[in-house]
C-alpha cells in the first residue's frame, strides 16, 4: 500500500473509534510523519497515534508521540496548540504514573500559557500541579495553586469550560481545606457557597473529585 492509502485506512479507523485499528498501522507511523508536507501535517499524524494510545491505556506511549507533536507545533508557531499539547503530555504521563514527568510538562504548559495569556491552558496546568502538590503532601503549595487556578477561571474564554473548571477546582480546594488548622470558617463557607451557586447554575456533570 502507498502511504496515502495507509493514511486513509488510519483515518477510517479513527472515525470509527477503532483504536486498535489505528494502532495496527503504527509500524508505518514514522514513514507517514517523514512523508508529511509540513509540521502541521506531522503534528496531526502524531496526534492520531497518541490519541489511540491514550484510549487503549498506554499513557507512556501516547506521551512519546505528544512530545514530538509539541515540537512540530512550536516549529509552525502554533503556540496556543503547543501549550495545550504540553498539558496533554503531562496528562498522559500522569496516567502512566510518571508523576515527575507530569510535573515537568505541566510546568512547561503553565509557563508558556502565562507568557501568551492562554488562560484555559494555564488554568488546567495550575489545577493539575496543585492537585499533585496536595496528593504528595505539599498541602500549602497545593492550596495556593488551587486558589490561583480559581482566579484564572475568570479569564477563560469559553464560559462552559470555565464553569466546569470552577466546579472542579472548588471541590478540590474545599476538600484540601477541611480539617486544616488555621482555616477560618468564613473562608470555607464562602467557598462552599460559591460551589453551590456554580453547581446550581450549571446543568452538566460536576467533575469527580480526585482521590
mmCIF file with all atom_site columns, C-alpha atoms in Angstrom:
data_model
loop_
_atom_site.group_PDB
_atom_site.id
_atom_site.type_symbol
_atom_site.label_atom_id
_atom_site.label_alt_id
_atom_site.label_comp_id
_atom_site.label_asym_id
_atom_site.label_entity_id
_atom_site.label_seq_id
_atom_site.pdbx_PDB_ins_code
_atom_site.Cartn_x
_atom_site.Cartn_y
_atom_site.Cartn_z
_atom_site.occupancy
_atom_site.B_iso_or_equiv
_atom_site.pdbx_formal_charge
_atom_site.auth_seq_id
_atom_site.auth_comp_id
_atom_site.auth_asym_id
_atom_site.auth_atom_id
_atom_site.pdbx_PDB_model_num
ATOM 1   C CA . UNK A 1 1   ? 0.000   0.000  0.000  1.00 0.00 ? 1   UNK A CA 1
ATOM 2   C CA . UNK A 1 2   ? 1.091   3.568  -0.628 1.00 0.00 ? 2   UNK A CA 1
ATOM 3   C CA . UNK A 1 3   ? 1.457   5.915  2.329  1.00 0.00 ? 3   UNK A CA 1
ATOM 4   C CA . UNK A 1 4   ? -1.649  7.773  1.153  1.00 0.00 ? 4   UNK A CA 1
ATOM 5   C CA . UNK A 1 5   ? -3.637  4.532  1.259  1.00 0.00 ? 5   UNK A CA 1
ATOM 6   C CA . UNK A 1 6   ? -2.256  3.750  4.709  1.00 0.00 ? 6   UNK A CA 1
ATOM 7   C CA . UNK A 1 7   ? -3.286  7.182  5.998  1.00 0.00 ? 7   UNK A CA 1
ATOM 8   C CA . UNK A 1 8   ? -6.760  6.745  4.540  1.00 0.00 ? 8   UNK A CA 1
ATOM 9   C CA . UNK A 1 9   ? -7.122  3.471  6.468  1.00 0.00 ? 9   UNK A CA 1
ATOM 10  C CA . UNK A 1 10  ? -5.846  5.129  9.650  1.00 0.00 ? 10  UNK A CA 1
ATOM 11  C CA . UNK A 1 11  ? -8.463  7.871  9.303  1.00 0.00 ? 11  UNK A CA 1
ATOM 12  C CA . UNK A 1 12  ? -11.231 5.340  8.655  1.00 0.00 ? 12  UNK A CA 1
ATOM 13  C CA . UNK A 1 13  ? -10.289 3.526  11.853 1.00 0.00 ? 13  UNK A CA 1
ATOM 14  C CA . UNK A 1 14  ? -10.086 6.833  13.723 1.00 0.00 ? 14  UNK A CA 1
ATOM 15  C CA . UNK A 1 15  ? -13.552 7.921  12.574 1.00 0.00 ? 15  UNK A CA 1
ATOM 16  C CA . UNK A 1 16  ? -14.924 4.532  13.640 1.00 0.00 ? 16  UNK A CA 1
ATOM 17  C CA . UNK A 1 17  ? -13.195 4.890  17.036 1.00 0.00 ? 17  UNK A CA 1
ATOM 18  C CA . UNK A 1 18  ? -11.409 1.635  16.265 1.00 0.00 ? 18  UNK A CA 1
ATOM 19  C CA . UNK A 1 19  ? -8.295  2.389  18.299 1.00 0.00 ? 19  UNK A CA 1
ATOM 20  C CA . UNK A 1 20  ? -6.701  -0.999 17.704 1.00 0.00 ? 20  UNK A CA 1
ATOM 21  C CA . UNK A 1 21  ? -7.369  -0.477 14.010 1.00 0.00 ? 21  UNK A CA 1
ATOM 22  C CA . UNK A 1 22  ? -5.418  2.783  14.176 1.00 0.00 ? 22  UNK A CA 1
ATOM 23  C CA . UNK A 1 23  ? -2.553  1.143  16.030 1.00 0.00 ? 23  UNK A CA 1
ATOM 24  C CA . UNK A 1 24  ? -2.443  -1.691 13.520 1.00 0.00 ? 24  UNK A CA 1
ATOM 25  C CA . UNK A 1 25  ? -0.757  0.813  11.205 1.00 0.00 ? 25  UNK A CA 1
ATOM 26  C CA . UNK A 1 26  ? 1.679   2.123  13.811 1.00 0.00 ? 26  UNK A CA 1
ATOM 27  C CA . UNK A 1 27  ? 4.566   0.407  12.054 1.00 0.00 ? 27  UNK A CA 1
ATOM 28  C CA . UNK A 1 28  ? 4.112   2.895  9.221  1.00 0.00 ? 28  UNK A CA 1
ATOM 29  C CA . UNK A 1 29  ? 3.823   5.908  11.534 1.00 0.00 ? 29  UNK A CA 1
ATOM 30  C CA . UNK A 1 30  ? 7.422   7.035  11.128 1.00 0.00 ? 30  UNK A CA 1
ATOM 31  C CA . UNK A 1 31  ? 7.165   6.832  7.357  1.00 0.00 ? 31  UNK A CA 1
ATOM 32  C CA . UNK A 1 32  ? 3.913   8.792  7.441  1.00 0.00 ? 32  UNK A CA 1
ATOM 33  C CA . UNK A 1 33  ? 5.497   11.535 9.550  1.00 0.00 ? 33  UNK A CA 1
ATOM 34  C CA . UNK A 1 34  ? 8.571   11.757 7.345  1.00 0.00 ? 34  UNK A CA 1
ATOM 35  C CA . UNK A 1 35  ? 6.384   11.913 4.231  1.00 0.00 ? 35  UNK A CA 1
ATOM 36  C CA . UNK A 1 36  ? 4.188   14.706 5.610  1.00 0.00 ? 36  UNK A CA 1
ATOM 37  C CA . UNK A 1 37  ? 4.302   18.000 3.762  1.00 0.00 ? 37  UNK A CA 1
ATOM 38  C CA . UNK A 1 38  ? 4.849   20.269 6.735  1.00 0.00 ? 38  UNK A CA 1
ATOM 39  C CA . UNK A 1 39  ? 4.936   20.455 10.525 1.00 0.00 ? 39  UNK A CA 1
ATOM 40  C CA . UNK A 1 40  ? 1.169   20.910 10.811 1.00 0.00 ? 40  UNK A CA 1
ATOM 41  C CA . UNK A 1 41  ? 0.585   17.637 8.954  1.00 0.00 ? 41  UNK A CA 1
ATOM 42  C CA . UNK A 1 42  ? 3.212   15.921 11.092 1.00 0.00 ? 42  UNK A CA 1
ATOM 43  C CA . UNK A 1 43  ? 1.506   17.179 14.242 1.00 0.00 ? 43  UNK A CA 1
ATOM 44  C CA . UNK A 1 44  ? -1.833  15.810 13.030 1.00 0.00 ? 44  UNK A CA 1
ATOM 45  C CA . UNK A 1 45  ? -0.394  12.354 12.342 1.00 0.00 ? 45  UNK A CA 1
ATOM 46  C CA . UNK A 1 46  ? 1.377   12.207 15.698 1.00 0.00 ? 46  UNK A CA 1
ATOM 47  C CA . UNK A 1 47  ? -1.795  13.296 17.470 1.00 0.00 ? 47  UNK A CA 1
ATOM 48  C CA . UNK A 1 48  ? -3.827  10.461 15.929 1.00 0.00 ? 48  UNK A CA 1
ATOM 49  C CA . UNK A 1 49  ? -1.470  7.766  17.199 1.00 0.00 ? 49  UNK A CA 1
ATOM 50  C CA . UNK A 1 50  ? -1.157  9.481  20.580 1.00 0.00 ? 50  UNK A CA 1
ATOM 51  C CA . UNK A 1 51  ? -4.939  9.595  20.909 1.00 0.00 ? 51  UNK A CA 1
ATOM 52  C CA . UNK A 1 52  ? -5.241  5.900  20.077 1.00 0.00 ? 52  UNK A CA 1
ATOM 53  C CA . UNK A 1 53  ? -2.677  5.019  22.735 1.00 0.00 ? 53  UNK A CA 1
ATOM 54  C CA . UNK A 1 54  ? -4.498  7.131  25.331 1.00 0.00 ? 54  UNK A CA 1
ATOM 55  C CA . UNK A 1 55  ? -7.745  5.367  24.503 1.00 0.00 ? 55  UNK A CA 1
ATOM 56  C CA . UNK A 1 56  ? -6.087  1.972  24.918 1.00 0.00 ? 56  UNK A CA 1
ATOM 57  C CA . UNK A 1 57  ? -4.444  2.866  28.222 1.00 0.00 ? 57  UNK A CA 1
ATOM 58  C CA . UNK A 1 58  ? -0.822  3.340  27.159 1.00 0.00 ? 58  UNK A CA 1
ATOM 59  C CA . UNK A 1 59  ? -0.051  6.780  28.557 1.00 0.00 ? 59  UNK A CA 1
ATOM 60  C CA . UNK A 1 60  ? 3.708   6.425  28.213 1.00 0.00 ? 60  UNK A CA 1
ATOM 61  C CA . UNK A 1 61  ? 3.492   5.641  24.503 1.00 0.00 ? 61  UNK A CA 1
ATOM 62  C CA . UNK A 1 62  ? 0.981   8.443  23.980 1.00 0.00 ? 62  UNK A CA 1
ATOM 63  C CA . UNK A 1 63  ? 3.317   10.888 25.719 1.00 0.00 ? 63  UNK A CA 1
ATOM 64  C CA . UNK A 1 64  ? 6.161   9.970  23.360 1.00 0.00 ? 64  UNK A CA 1
ATOM 65  C CA . UNK A 1 65  ? 4.039   10.899 20.342 1.00 0.00 ? 65  UNK A CA 1
ATOM 66  C CA . UNK A 1 66  ? 2.716   14.031 22.021 1.00 0.00 ? 66  UNK A CA 1
ATOM 67  C CA . UNK A 1 67  ? 6.211   15.283 22.823 1.00 0.00 ? 67  UNK A CA 1
ATOM 68  C CA . UNK A 1 68  ? 7.051   15.083 19.122 1.00 0.00 ? 68  UNK A CA 1
ATOM 69  C CA . UNK A 1 69  ? 3.775   16.834 18.316 1.00 0.00 ? 69  UNK A CA 1
ATOM 70  C CA . UNK A 1 70  ? 4.718   19.688 20.671 1.00 0.00 ? 70  UNK A CA 1
ATOM 71  C CA . UNK A 1 71  ? 7.968   20.189 18.752 1.00 0.00 ? 71  UNK A CA 1
ATOM 72  C CA . UNK A 1 72  ? 6.101   20.346 15.433 1.00 0.00 ? 72  UNK A CA 1
ATOM 73  C CA . UNK A 1 73  ? 3.565   22.852 16.761 1.00 0.00 ? 73  UNK A CA 1
ATOM 74  C CA . UNK A 1 74  ? 6.360   25.062 18.031 1.00 0.00 ? 74  UNK A CA 1
ATOM 75  C CA . UNK A 1 75  ? 8.100   24.913 14.657 1.00 0.00 ? 75  UNK A CA 1
ATOM 76  C CA . UNK A 1 76  ? 4.997   26.266 12.916 1.00 0.00 ? 76  UNK A CA 1
ATOM 77  C CA . UNK A 1 77  ? 4.420   28.822 15.701 1.00 0.00 ? 77  UNK A CA 1
ATOM 78  C CA . UNK A 1 78  ? 1.042   27.447 16.783 1.00 0.00 ? 78  UNK A CA 1
ATOM 79  C CA . UNK A 1 79  ? 1.807   28.400 20.361 1.00 0.00 ? 79  UNK A CA 1
ATOM 80  C CA . UNK A 1 80  ? -1.726  28.056 21.770 1.00 0.00 ? 80  UNK A CA 1
ATOM 81  C CA . UNK A 1 81  ? -1.913  24.483 20.477 1.00 0.00 ? 81  UNK A CA 1
ATOM 82  C CA . UNK A 1 82  ? 1.655   23.880 21.615 1.00 0.00 ? 82  UNK A CA 1
ATOM 83  C CA . UNK A 1 83  ? 0.768   24.876 25.175 1.00 0.00 ? 83  UNK A CA 1
ATOM 84  C CA . UNK A 1 84  ? -2.252  22.586 25.177 1.00 0.00 ? 84  UNK A CA 1
ATOM 85  C CA . UNK A 1 85  ? -0.053  19.833 23.740 1.00 0.00 ? 85  UNK A CA 1
ATOM 86  C CA . UNK A 1 86  ? 2.331   20.248 26.667 1.00 0.00 ? 86  UNK A CA 1
ATOM 87  C CA . UNK A 1 87  ? -0.600  19.796 29.035 1.00 0.00 ? 87  UNK A CA 1
ATOM 88  C CA . UNK A 1 88  ? -1.617  16.678 27.100 1.00 0.00 ? 88  UNK A CA 1
ATOM 89  C CA . UNK A 1 89  ? 1.886   15.262 27.592 1.00 0.00 ? 89  UNK A CA 1
ATOM 90  C CA . UNK A 1 90  ? 1.544   15.897 31.326 1.00 0.00 ? 90  UNK A CA 1
ATOM 91  C CA . UNK A 1 91  ? -1.827  14.155 31.430 1.00 0.00 ? 91  UNK A CA 1
ATOM 92  C CA . UNK A 1 92  ? -0.510  11.142 29.527 1.00 0.00 ? 92  UNK A CA 1
ATOM 93  C CA . UNK A 1 93  ? 2.498   10.840 31.842 1.00 0.00 ? 93  UNK A CA 1
ATOM 94  C CA . UNK A 1 94  ? 0.257   11.120 34.873 1.00 0.00 ? 94  UNK A CA 1
ATOM 95  C CA . UNK A 1 95  ? -1.851  8.256  33.515 1.00 0.00 ? 95  UNK A CA 1
ATOM 96  C CA . UNK A 1 96  ? 1.401   6.297  33.193 1.00 0.00 ? 96  UNK A CA 1
ATOM 97  C CA . UNK A 1 97  ? 2.223   7.062  36.871 1.00 0.00 ? 97  UNK A CA 1
ATOM 98  C CA . UNK A 1 98  ? 5.219   9.162  35.834 1.00 0.00 ? 98  UNK A CA 1
ATOM 99  C CA . UNK A 1 99  ? 4.415   11.981 38.230 1.00 0.00 ? 99  UNK A CA 1
ATOM 100 C CA . UNK A 1 100 ? 7.817   13.665 37.997 1.00 0.00 ? 100 UNK A CA 1
ATOM 101 C CA . UNK A 1 101 ? 7.491   13.834 34.222 1.00 0.00 ? 101 UNK A CA 1
ATOM 102 C CA . UNK A 1 102 ? 3.915   15.055 34.527 1.00 0.00 ? 102 UNK A CA 1
ATOM 103 C CA . UNK A 1 103 ? 5.032   17.879 36.815 1.00 0.00 ? 103 UNK A CA 1
ATOM 104 C CA . UNK A 1 104 ? 7.738   18.924 34.348 1.00 0.00 ? 104 UNK A CA 1
ATOM 105 C CA . UNK A 1 105 ? 5.309   19.139 31.450 1.00 0.00 ? 105 UNK A CA 1
ATOM 106 C CA . UNK A 1 106 ? 2.528   20.799 33.458 1.00 0.00 ? 106 UNK A CA 1
ATOM 107 C CA . UNK A 1 107 ? 5.071   23.451 34.438 1.00 0.00 ? 107 UNK A CA 1
ATOM 108 C CA . UNK A 1 108 ? 6.089   23.939 30.801 1.00 0.00 ? 108 UNK A CA 1
ATOM 109 C CA . UNK A 1 109 ? 2.430   24.293 29.811 1.00 0.00 ? 109 UNK A CA 1
ATOM 110 C CA . UNK A 1 110 ? 1.769   26.788 32.605 1.00 0.00 ? 110 UNK A CA 1
ATOM 111 C CA . UNK A 1 111 ? 4.814   28.905 31.768 1.00 0.00 ? 111 UNK A CA 1
ATOM 112 C CA . UNK A 1 112 ? 4.011   29.064 28.047 1.00 0.00 ? 112 UNK A CA 1
ATOM 113 C CA . UNK A 1 113 ? 0.348   29.825 28.774 1.00 0.00 ? 113 UNK A CA 1
ATOM 114 C CA . UNK A 1 114 ? 1.253   32.643 31.158 1.00 0.00 ? 114 UNK A CA 1
ATOM 115 C CA . UNK A 1 115 ? 3.640   34.127 28.603 1.00 0.00 ? 115 UNK A CA 1
ATOM 116 C CA . UNK A 1 116 ? 0.932   34.270 25.917 1.00 0.00 ? 116 UNK A CA 1
ATOM 117 C CA . UNK A 1 117 ? -2.183  34.724 28.120 1.00 0.00 ? 117 UNK A CA 1
ATOM 118 C CA . UNK A 1 118 ? -3.679  31.351 27.189 1.00 0.00 ? 118 UNK A CA 1
ATOM 119 C CA . UNK A 1 119 ? -5.911  31.263 30.246 1.00 0.00 ? 119 UNK A CA 1
ATOM 120 C CA . UNK A 1 120 ? -7.625  27.911 29.738 1.00 0.00 ? 120 UNK A CA 1
ATOM 121 C CA . UNK A 1 121 ? -4.318  26.082 29.402 1.00 0.00 ? 121 UNK A CA 1
ATOM 122 C CA . UNK A 1 122 ? -2.855  27.986 32.345 1.00 0.00 ? 122 UNK A CA 1
ATOM 123 C CA . UNK A 1 123 ? -5.849  27.054 34.487 1.00 0.00 ? 123 UNK A CA 1
ATOM 124 C CA . UNK A 1 124 ? -5.670  23.360 33.609 1.00 0.00 ? 124 UNK A CA 1
ATOM 125 C CA . UNK A 1 125 ? -1.911  23.224 34.187 1.00 0.00 ? 125 UNK A CA 1
ATOM 126 C CA . UNK A 1 126 ? -2.095  25.049 37.530 1.00 0.00 ? 126 UNK A CA 1
ATOM 127 C CA . UNK A 1 127 ? -5.003  22.847 38.602 1.00 0.00 ? 127 UNK A CA 1
ATOM 128 C CA . UNK A 1 128 ? -3.050  19.692 37.780 1.00 0.00 ? 128 UNK A CA 1
ATOM 129 C CA . UNK A 1 129 ? 0.098   20.921 39.541 1.00 0.00 ? 129 UNK A CA 1
ATOM 130 C CA . UNK A 1 130 ? -1.904  21.894 42.628 1.00 0.00 ? 130 UNK A CA 1
ATOM 131 C CA . UNK A 1 131 ? -3.654  18.531 42.852 1.00 0.00 ? 131 UNK A CA 1
ATOM 132 C CA . UNK A 1 132 ? -0.291  16.822 42.571 1.00 0.00 ? 132 UNK A CA 1
ATOM 133 C CA . UNK A 1 133 ? 1.079   19.003 45.381 1.00 0.00 ? 133 UNK A CA 1
ATOM 134 C CA . UNK A 1 134 ? -1.833  18.044 47.640 1.00 0.00 ? 134 UNK A CA 1
ATOM 135 C CA . UNK A 1 135 ? -1.543  14.370 46.739 1.00 0.00 ? 135 UNK A CA 1
ATOM 136 C CA . UNK A 1 136 ? 2.190   14.391 47.522 1.00 0.00 ? 136 UNK A CA 1
ATOM 137 C CA . UNK A 1 137 ? 1.733   16.116 50.898 1.00 0.00 ? 137 UNK A CA 1
ATOM 138 C CA . UNK A 1 138 ? 2.655   19.693 49.932 1.00 0.00 ? 138 UNK A CA 1
ATOM 139 C CA . UNK A 1 139 ? -0.707  20.965 51.087 1.00 0.00 ? 139 UNK A CA 1
ATOM 140 C CA . UNK A 1 140 ? 0.226   24.628 51.479 1.00 0.00 ? 140 UNK A CA 1
ATOM 141 C CA . UNK A 1 141 ? 1.596   24.840 47.945 1.00 0.00 ? 141 UNK A CA 1
ATOM 142 C CA . UNK A 1 142 ? -1.390  22.876 46.681 1.00 0.00 ? 142 UNK A CA 1
ATOM 143 C CA . UNK A 1 143 ? -3.936  25.180 48.282 1.00 0.00 ? 143 UNK A CA 1
ATOM 144 C CA . UNK A 1 144 ? -2.104  28.231 46.947 1.00 0.00 ? 144 UNK A CA 1
ATOM 145 C CA . UNK A 1 145 ? -2.076  26.687 43.483 1.00 0.00 ? 145 UNK A CA 1
ATOM 146 C CA . UNK A 1 146 ? -5.777  25.869 43.639 1.00 0.00 ? 146 UNK A CA 1
ATOM 147 C CA . UNK A 1 147 ? -6.581  29.448 44.660 1.00 0.00 ? 147 UNK A CA 1
ATOM 148 C CA . UNK A 1 148 ? -4.526  30.762 41.748 1.00 0.00 ? 148 UNK A CA 1
ATOM 149 C CA . UNK A 1 149 ? -6.226  28.378 39.306 1.00 0.00 ? 149 UNK A CA 1
ATOM 150 C CA . UNK A 1 150 ? -9.606  29.513 40.617 1.00 0.00 ? 150 UNK A CA 1
ATOM 151 C CA . UNK A 1 151 ? -8.645  33.137 39.938 1.00 0.00 ? 151 UNK A CA 1
ATOM 152 C CA . UNK A 1 152 ? -7.611  32.291 36.380 1.00 0.00 ? 152 UNK A CA 1
ATOM 153 C CA . UNK A 1 153 ? -11.043 30.770 35.629 1.00 0.00 ? 153 UNK A CA 1
ATOM 154 C CA . UNK A 1 154 ? -12.416 34.315 35.473 1.00 0.00 ? 154 UNK A CA 1
ATOM 155 C CA . UNK A 1 155 ? -10.454 34.816 32.255 1.00 0.00 ? 155 UNK A CA 1
ATOM 156 C CA . UNK A 1 156 ? -11.213 31.517 30.470 1.00 0.00 ? 156 UNK A CA 1
ATOM 157 C CA . UNK A 1 157 ? -12.744 32.457 27.131 1.00 0.00 ? 157 UNK A CA 1
ATOM 158 C CA . UNK A 1 158 ? -15.185 29.527 26.873 1.00 0.00 ? 158 UNK A CA 1
ATOM 159 C CA . UNK A 1 159 ? -17.864 30.128 29.511 1.00 0.00 ? 159 UNK A CA 1
ATOM 160 C CA . UNK A 1 160 ? -18.949 26.490 29.783 1.00 0.00 ? 160 UNK A CA 1
ATOM 161 C CA . UNK A 1 161 ? -15.386 25.235 30.177 1.00 0.00 ? 161 UNK A CA 1
ATOM 162 C CA . UNK A 1 162 ? -14.785 27.953 32.752 1.00 0.00 ? 162 UNK A CA 1
ATOM 163 C CA . UNK A 1 163 ? -17.797 26.772 34.783 1.00 0.00 ? 163 UNK A CA 1
ATOM 164 C CA . UNK A 1 164 ? -16.584 23.182 34.788 1.00 0.00 ? 164 UNK A CA 1
ATOM 165 C CA . UNK A 1 165 ? -13.136 24.280 35.904 1.00 0.00 ? 165 UNK A CA 1
ATOM 166 C CA . UNK A 1 166 ? -14.632 26.368 38.712 1.00 0.00 ? 166 UNK A CA 1
ATOM 167 C CA . UNK A 1 167 ? -16.608 23.379 39.982 1.00 0.00 ? 167 UNK A CA 1
ATOM 168 C CA . UNK A 1 168 ? -13.646 21.027 39.870 1.00 0.00 ? 168 UNK A CA 1
ATOM 169 C CA . UNK A 1 169 ? -11.239 23.472 41.495 1.00 0.00 ? 169 UNK A CA 1
ATOM 170 C CA . UNK A 1 170 ? -13.665 24.438 44.256 1.00 0.00 ? 170 UNK A CA 1
ATOM 171 C CA . UNK A 1 171 ? -14.376 20.784 45.006 1.00 0.00 ? 171 UNK A CA 1
ATOM 172 C CA . UNK A 1 172 ? -10.663 20.068 45.391 1.00 0.00 ? 172 UNK A CA 1
ATOM 173 C CA . UNK A 1 173 ? -9.993  23.292 47.308 1.00 0.00 ? 173 UNK A CA 1
ATOM 174 C CA . UNK A 1 174 ? -12.732 22.706 49.890 1.00 0.00 ? 174 UNK A CA 1
ATOM 175 C CA . UNK A 1 175 ? -11.533 19.125 50.370 1.00 0.00 ? 175 UNK A CA 1
ATOM 176 C CA . UNK A 1 176 ? -7.943  20.291 50.856 1.00 0.00 ? 176 UNK A CA 1
ATOM 177 C CA . UNK A 1 177 ? -9.002  22.917 53.433 1.00 0.00 ? 177 UNK A CA 1
ATOM 178 C CA . UNK A 1 178 ? -11.323 20.734 55.504 1.00 0.00 ? 178 UNK A CA 1
ATOM 179 C CA . UNK A 1 179 ? -9.700  19.874 58.807 1.00 0.00 ? 179 UNK A CA 1
ATOM 180 C CA . UNK A 1 180 ? -6.644  22.045 58.211 1.00 0.00 ? 180 UNK A CA 1
ATOM 181 C CA . UNK A 1 181 ? -5.617  24.092 61.251 1.00 0.00 ? 181 UNK A CA 1
ATOM 182 C CA . UNK A 1 182 ? -5.879  27.849 60.919 1.00 0.00 ? 182 UNK A CA 1
ATOM 183 C CA . UNK A 1 183 ? -8.562  27.833 58.234 1.00 0.00 ? 183 UNK A CA 1
ATOM 184 C CA . UNK A 1 184 ? -11.261 30.363 59.016 1.00 0.00 ? 184 UNK A CA 1
ATOM 185 C CA . UNK A 1 185 ? -14.852 29.154 58.961 1.00 0.00 ? 185 UNK A CA 1
ATOM 186 C CA . UNK A 1 186 ? -15.817 32.178 56.901 1.00 0.00 ? 186 UNK A CA 1
ATOM 187 C CA . UNK A 1 187 ? -13.370 31.181 54.179 1.00 0.00 ? 187 UNK A CA 1
ATOM 188 C CA . UNK A 1 188 ? -14.828 27.696 53.919 1.00 0.00 ? 188 UNK A CA 1
ATOM 189 C CA . UNK A 1 189 ? -18.381 28.990 53.992 1.00 0.00 ? 189 UNK A CA 1
ATOM 190 C CA . UNK A 1 190 ? -17.601 31.428 51.200 1.00 0.00 ? 190 UNK A CA 1
ATOM 191 C CA . UNK A 1 191 ? -16.090 28.675 49.047 1.00 0.00 ? 191 UNK A CA 1
ATOM 192 C CA . UNK A 1 192 ? -18.968 26.288 49.733 1.00 0.00 ? 192 UNK A CA 1
ATOM 193 C CA . UNK A 1 193 ? -21.475 28.992 48.865 1.00 0.00 ? 193 UNK A CA 1
ATOM 194 C CA . UNK A 1 194 ? -19.670 29.697 45.596 1.00 0.00 ? 194 UNK A CA 1
ATOM 195 C CA . UNK A 1 195 ? -19.590 25.969 44.802 1.00 0.00 ? 195 UNK A CA 1
ATOM 196 C CA . UNK A 1 196 ? -23.318 25.576 45.430 1.00 0.00 ? 196 UNK A CA 1
ATOM 197 C CA . UNK A 1 197 ? -24.101 28.629 43.331 1.00 0.00 ? 197 UNK A CA 1
ATOM 198 C CA . UNK A 1 198 ? -21.936 27.400 40.457 1.00 0.00 ? 198 UNK A CA 1
ATOM 199 C CA . UNK A 1 199 ? -23.417 23.902 40.644 1.00 0.00 ? 199 UNK A CA 1
ATOM 200 C CA . UNK A 1 200 ? -26.987 25.212 40.583 1.00 0.00 ? 200 UNK A CA 1
ATOM 201 C CA . UNK A 1 201 ? -26.215 27.416 37.594 1.00 0.00 ? 201 UNK A CA 1
ATOM 202 C CA . UNK A 1 202 ? -24.741 24.550 35.611 1.00 0.00 ? 202 UNK A CA 1
ATOM 203 C CA . UNK A 1 203 ? -26.699 21.533 34.434 1.00 0.00 ? 203 UNK A CA 1
ATOM 204 C CA . UNK A 1 204 ? -23.685 19.469 33.384 1.00 0.00 ? 204 UNK A CA 1
ATOM 205 C CA . UNK A 1 205 ? -21.981 16.778 35.436 1.00 0.00 ? 205 UNK A CA 1
ATOM 206 C CA . UNK A 1 206 ? -19.751 18.018 38.251 1.00 0.00 ? 206 UNK A CA 1
ATOM 207 C CA . UNK A 1 207 ? -16.166 16.807 37.694 1.00 0.00 ? 207 UNK A CA 1
ATOM 208 C CA . UNK A 1 208 ? -15.328 13.922 40.006 1.00 0.00 ? 208 UNK A CA 1
ATOM 209 C CA . UNK A 1 209 ? -13.146 14.709 42.976 1.00 0.00 ? 209 UNK A CA 1
ATOM 210 C CA . UNK A 1 210 ? -9.628  13.378 42.592 1.00 0.00 ? 210 UNK A CA 1
ATOM 211 C CA . UNK A 1 211 ? -8.667  10.761 45.147 1.00 0.00 ? 211 UNK A CA 1
#
